Coordinates of C-alpha atoms in Angstrom, one line a residue:
X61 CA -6.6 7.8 10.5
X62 CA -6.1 4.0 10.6
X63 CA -7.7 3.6 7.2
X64 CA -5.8 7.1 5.7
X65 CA -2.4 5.5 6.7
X66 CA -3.4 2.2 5.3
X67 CA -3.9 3.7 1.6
X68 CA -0.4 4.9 2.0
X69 CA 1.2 1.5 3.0
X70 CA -0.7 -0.3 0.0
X71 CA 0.6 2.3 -2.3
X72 CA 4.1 1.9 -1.4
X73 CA 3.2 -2.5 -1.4
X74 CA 2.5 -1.7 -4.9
X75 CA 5.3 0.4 -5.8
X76 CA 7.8 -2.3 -4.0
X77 CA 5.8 -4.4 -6.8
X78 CA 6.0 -3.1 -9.7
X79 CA 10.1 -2.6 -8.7
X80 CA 10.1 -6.4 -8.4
X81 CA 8.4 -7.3 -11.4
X82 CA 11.1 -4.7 -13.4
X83 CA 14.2 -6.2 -12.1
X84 CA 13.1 -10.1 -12.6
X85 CA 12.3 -8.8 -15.7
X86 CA 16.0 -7.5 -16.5
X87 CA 17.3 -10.8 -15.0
X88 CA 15.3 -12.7 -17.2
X89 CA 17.1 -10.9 -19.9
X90 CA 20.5 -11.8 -18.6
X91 CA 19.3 -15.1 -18.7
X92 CA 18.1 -15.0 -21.9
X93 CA 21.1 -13.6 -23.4
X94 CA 23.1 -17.0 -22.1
X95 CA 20.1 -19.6 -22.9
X96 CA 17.8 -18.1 -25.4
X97 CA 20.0 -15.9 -27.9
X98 CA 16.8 -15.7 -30.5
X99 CA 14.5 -14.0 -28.0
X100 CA 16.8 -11.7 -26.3
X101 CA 15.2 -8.8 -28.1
X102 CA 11.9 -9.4 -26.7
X103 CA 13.0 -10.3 -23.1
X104 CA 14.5 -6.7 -23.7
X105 CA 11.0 -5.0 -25.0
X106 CA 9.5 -7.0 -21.6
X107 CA 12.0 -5.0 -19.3
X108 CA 11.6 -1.8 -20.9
X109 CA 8.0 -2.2 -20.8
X110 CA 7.8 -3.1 -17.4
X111 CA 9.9 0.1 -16.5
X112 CA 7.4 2.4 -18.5
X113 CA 4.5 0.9 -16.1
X114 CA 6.3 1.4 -13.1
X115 CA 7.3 4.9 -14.4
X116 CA 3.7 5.8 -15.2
X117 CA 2.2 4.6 -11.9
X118 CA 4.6 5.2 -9.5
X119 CA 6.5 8.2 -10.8
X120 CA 6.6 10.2 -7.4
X121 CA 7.8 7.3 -6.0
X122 CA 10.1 6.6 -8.3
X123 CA 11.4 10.1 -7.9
X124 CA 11.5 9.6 -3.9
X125 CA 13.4 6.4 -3.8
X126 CA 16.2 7.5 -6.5
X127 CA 16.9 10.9 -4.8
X128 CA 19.5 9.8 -2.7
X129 CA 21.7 7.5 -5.0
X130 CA 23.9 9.1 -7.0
X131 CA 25.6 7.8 -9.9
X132 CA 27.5 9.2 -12.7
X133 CA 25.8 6.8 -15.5
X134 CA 22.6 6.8 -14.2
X135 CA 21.1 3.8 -12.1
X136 CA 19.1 1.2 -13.1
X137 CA 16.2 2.2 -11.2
X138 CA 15.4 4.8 -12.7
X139 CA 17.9 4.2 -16.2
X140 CA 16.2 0.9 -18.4
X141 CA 18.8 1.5 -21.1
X142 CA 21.3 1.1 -17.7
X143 CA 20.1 -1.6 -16.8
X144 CA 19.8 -3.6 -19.8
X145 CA 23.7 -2.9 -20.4
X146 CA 24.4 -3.8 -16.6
X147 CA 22.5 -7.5 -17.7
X148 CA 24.8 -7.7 -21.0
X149 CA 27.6 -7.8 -18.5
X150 CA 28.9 -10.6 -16.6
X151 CA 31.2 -8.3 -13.7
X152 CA 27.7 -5.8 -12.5
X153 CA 25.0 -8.0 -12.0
X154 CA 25.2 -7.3 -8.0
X155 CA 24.0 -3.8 -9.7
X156 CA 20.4 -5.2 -10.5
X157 CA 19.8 -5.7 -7.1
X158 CA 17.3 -2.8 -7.4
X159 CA 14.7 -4.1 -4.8
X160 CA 17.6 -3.3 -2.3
X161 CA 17.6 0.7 -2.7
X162 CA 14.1 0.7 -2.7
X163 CA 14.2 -0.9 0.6
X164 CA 16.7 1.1 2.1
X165 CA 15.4 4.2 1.3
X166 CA 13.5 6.6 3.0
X167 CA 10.6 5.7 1.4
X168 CA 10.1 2.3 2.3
X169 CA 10.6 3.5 6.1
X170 CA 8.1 5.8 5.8
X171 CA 5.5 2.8 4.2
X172 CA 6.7 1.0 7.0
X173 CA 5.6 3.3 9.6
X174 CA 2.5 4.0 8.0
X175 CA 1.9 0.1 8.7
X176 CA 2.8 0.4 12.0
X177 CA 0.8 3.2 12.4
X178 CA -2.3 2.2 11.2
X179 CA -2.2 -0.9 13.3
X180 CA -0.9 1.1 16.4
X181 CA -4.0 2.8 15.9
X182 CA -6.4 -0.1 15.8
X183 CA -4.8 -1.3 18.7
X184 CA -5.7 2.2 20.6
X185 CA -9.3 1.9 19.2
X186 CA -9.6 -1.7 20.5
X187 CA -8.4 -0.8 23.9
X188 CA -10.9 2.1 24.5
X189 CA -13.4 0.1 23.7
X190 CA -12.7 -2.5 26.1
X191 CA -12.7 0.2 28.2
X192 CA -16.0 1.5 27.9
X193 CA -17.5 -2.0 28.4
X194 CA -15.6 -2.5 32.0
X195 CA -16.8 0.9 33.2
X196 CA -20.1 -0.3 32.3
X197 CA -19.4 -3.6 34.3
X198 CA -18.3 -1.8 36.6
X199 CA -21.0 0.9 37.2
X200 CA -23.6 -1.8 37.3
X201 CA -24.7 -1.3 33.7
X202 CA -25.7 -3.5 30.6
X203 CA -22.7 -4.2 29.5
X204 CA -23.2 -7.0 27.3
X205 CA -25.4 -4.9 25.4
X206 CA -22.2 -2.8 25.2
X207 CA -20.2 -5.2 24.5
X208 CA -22.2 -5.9 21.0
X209 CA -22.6 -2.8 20.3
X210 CA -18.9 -1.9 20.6
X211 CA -18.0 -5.5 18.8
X212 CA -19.9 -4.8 15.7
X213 CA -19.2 -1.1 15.3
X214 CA -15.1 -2.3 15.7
X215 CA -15.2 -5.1 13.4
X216 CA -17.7 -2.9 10.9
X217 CA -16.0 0.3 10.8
X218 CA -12.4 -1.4 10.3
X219 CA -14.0 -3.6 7.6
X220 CA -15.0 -0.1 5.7
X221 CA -11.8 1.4 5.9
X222 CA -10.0 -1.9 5.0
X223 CA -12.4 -2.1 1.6
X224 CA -12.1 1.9 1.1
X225 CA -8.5 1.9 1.5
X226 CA -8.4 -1.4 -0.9
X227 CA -10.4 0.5 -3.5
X228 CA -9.1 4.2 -3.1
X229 CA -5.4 3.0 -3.5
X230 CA -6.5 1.5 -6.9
X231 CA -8.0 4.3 -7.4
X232 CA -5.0 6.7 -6.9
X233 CA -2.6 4.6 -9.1
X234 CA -5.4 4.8 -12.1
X235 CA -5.7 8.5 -11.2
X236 CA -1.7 9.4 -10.4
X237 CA -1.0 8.1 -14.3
X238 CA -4.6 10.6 -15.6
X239 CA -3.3 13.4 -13.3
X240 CA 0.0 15.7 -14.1
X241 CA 2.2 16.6 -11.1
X242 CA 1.3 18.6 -9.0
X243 CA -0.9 20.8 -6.8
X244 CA -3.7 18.6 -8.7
X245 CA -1.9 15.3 -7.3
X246 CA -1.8 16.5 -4.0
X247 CA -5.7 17.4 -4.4
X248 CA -6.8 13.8 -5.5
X249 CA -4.7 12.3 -2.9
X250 CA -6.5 14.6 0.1
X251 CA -9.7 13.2 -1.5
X252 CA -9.0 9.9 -2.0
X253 CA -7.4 9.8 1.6
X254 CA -10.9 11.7 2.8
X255 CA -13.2 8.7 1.3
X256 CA -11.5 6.3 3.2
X257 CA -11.7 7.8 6.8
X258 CA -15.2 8.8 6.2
X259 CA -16.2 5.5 5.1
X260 CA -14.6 4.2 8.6
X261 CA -15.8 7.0 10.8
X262 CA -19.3 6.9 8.9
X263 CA -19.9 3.4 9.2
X264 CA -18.4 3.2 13.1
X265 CA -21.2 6.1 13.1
X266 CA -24.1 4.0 11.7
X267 CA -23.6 1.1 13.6
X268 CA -23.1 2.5 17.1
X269 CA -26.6 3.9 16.6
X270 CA -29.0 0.6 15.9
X271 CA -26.7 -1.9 17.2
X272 CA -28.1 -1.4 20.5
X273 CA -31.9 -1.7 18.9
X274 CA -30.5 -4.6 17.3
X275 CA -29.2 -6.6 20.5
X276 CA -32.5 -5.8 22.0
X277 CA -34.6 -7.0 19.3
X278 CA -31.8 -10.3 19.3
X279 CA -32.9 -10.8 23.3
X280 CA -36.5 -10.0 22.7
X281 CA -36.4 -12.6 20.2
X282 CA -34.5 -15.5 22.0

């Protein structure tokens, strides 16, 4: 679940991103417009390209975060020619403040929960194991050997998710622009979401098995 939740936060890191790299590009305009007359036309291109990437990649959450602000001549969040128009102006530039809405929208909550989530749920893992190893201090038992083998299948089956969840939400941005709205959306984010929790719960799988062989082979050794 850790790792599932994990792929959602990095997807909406990226979407706050690409929302950044779009308005400093539109600010960069305005700029250009006072300092750099001759290239204003491709300071513009720059802005409306940036738009179409973040458009492409992020277009459900584009959707999400402009669903509750209304405006009569469209916003520039979701409106480049907008926004370019806004930057001409010298009276509306507190108007290219996009990061803003993003931020308060529901949206970025729900990335943020996701967050704290995921490392809520760590947290929970981390404790139960602790716990095991006192009841196995307590009851007399090996418990260093418990201790290792509840260390490395914790660090190793975190590690996996962390690297799954790194890869599969690459993954979903390449497949979200290949992939039409959708039911098939919603299919490719269940499996992409199911590769990273089974790389987690495999790995925490693989490890609690030999690493008990292993610390015994380690103390035969020493």
């Amino acid at each position: 679940m850790g790792a599932s939740t994990s792929i959602y936060g990095k997807r909406i890191s990226g979407f706050a991103g690409a929302v950044k790299n779009y308005q400093n590009s539109l600010l960069a305009y305005r700029e250009t417009l006072k300092t750099k007359p001759a290239s204003k036309e491709l300071a513009k291109k720059k802005a409306f390209l940036d738009f179409k990437k973040m458009q492409i990649s992020f277009r459900f959450e584009l959707d999400a975060a402009a669903s509750g602000i209304k405006a009569r001549k469209g916003i520039p969040l979701t409106n480049p020619i907008r926004a370019t128009n806004i930057a001409k102006s010298s009276r509306n530039i507190a108007k290219l403040n996009i990061t803003s809405q993003v931020q308060a929208s529901k949206l970025a909550k729900l990335g943020k929960g996701a967050k704290f989530l995921g490392n809520g749920l760590a947290v929970i893992d981390f404790g139960s194991r602790v716990g095991t190893i006192h009841n196995s201090y307590q009851s007399g038992g090996d418990w260093e050997r418990e201790m290792f083998v509840e260390s490395l299948s914790f660090v190793g089956s975190a590690g996996a998710g962390i690297v799954a969840a790194n890869v599969s939400a690459a993954a979903l941005s390449l497949l979200m622009v290949a992939t039409p709205a959708g039911w098939i959306a919603l299919i490719v984010v269940g499996v992409v979401i199911g590769v990273a929790a089974g790389a987690a719960i495999a790995t925490n799988s693989v490890l609690k098995k030999n690493a008990g062989n292993w610390y015994d082979s380690i103390m035969d050794w020493i």
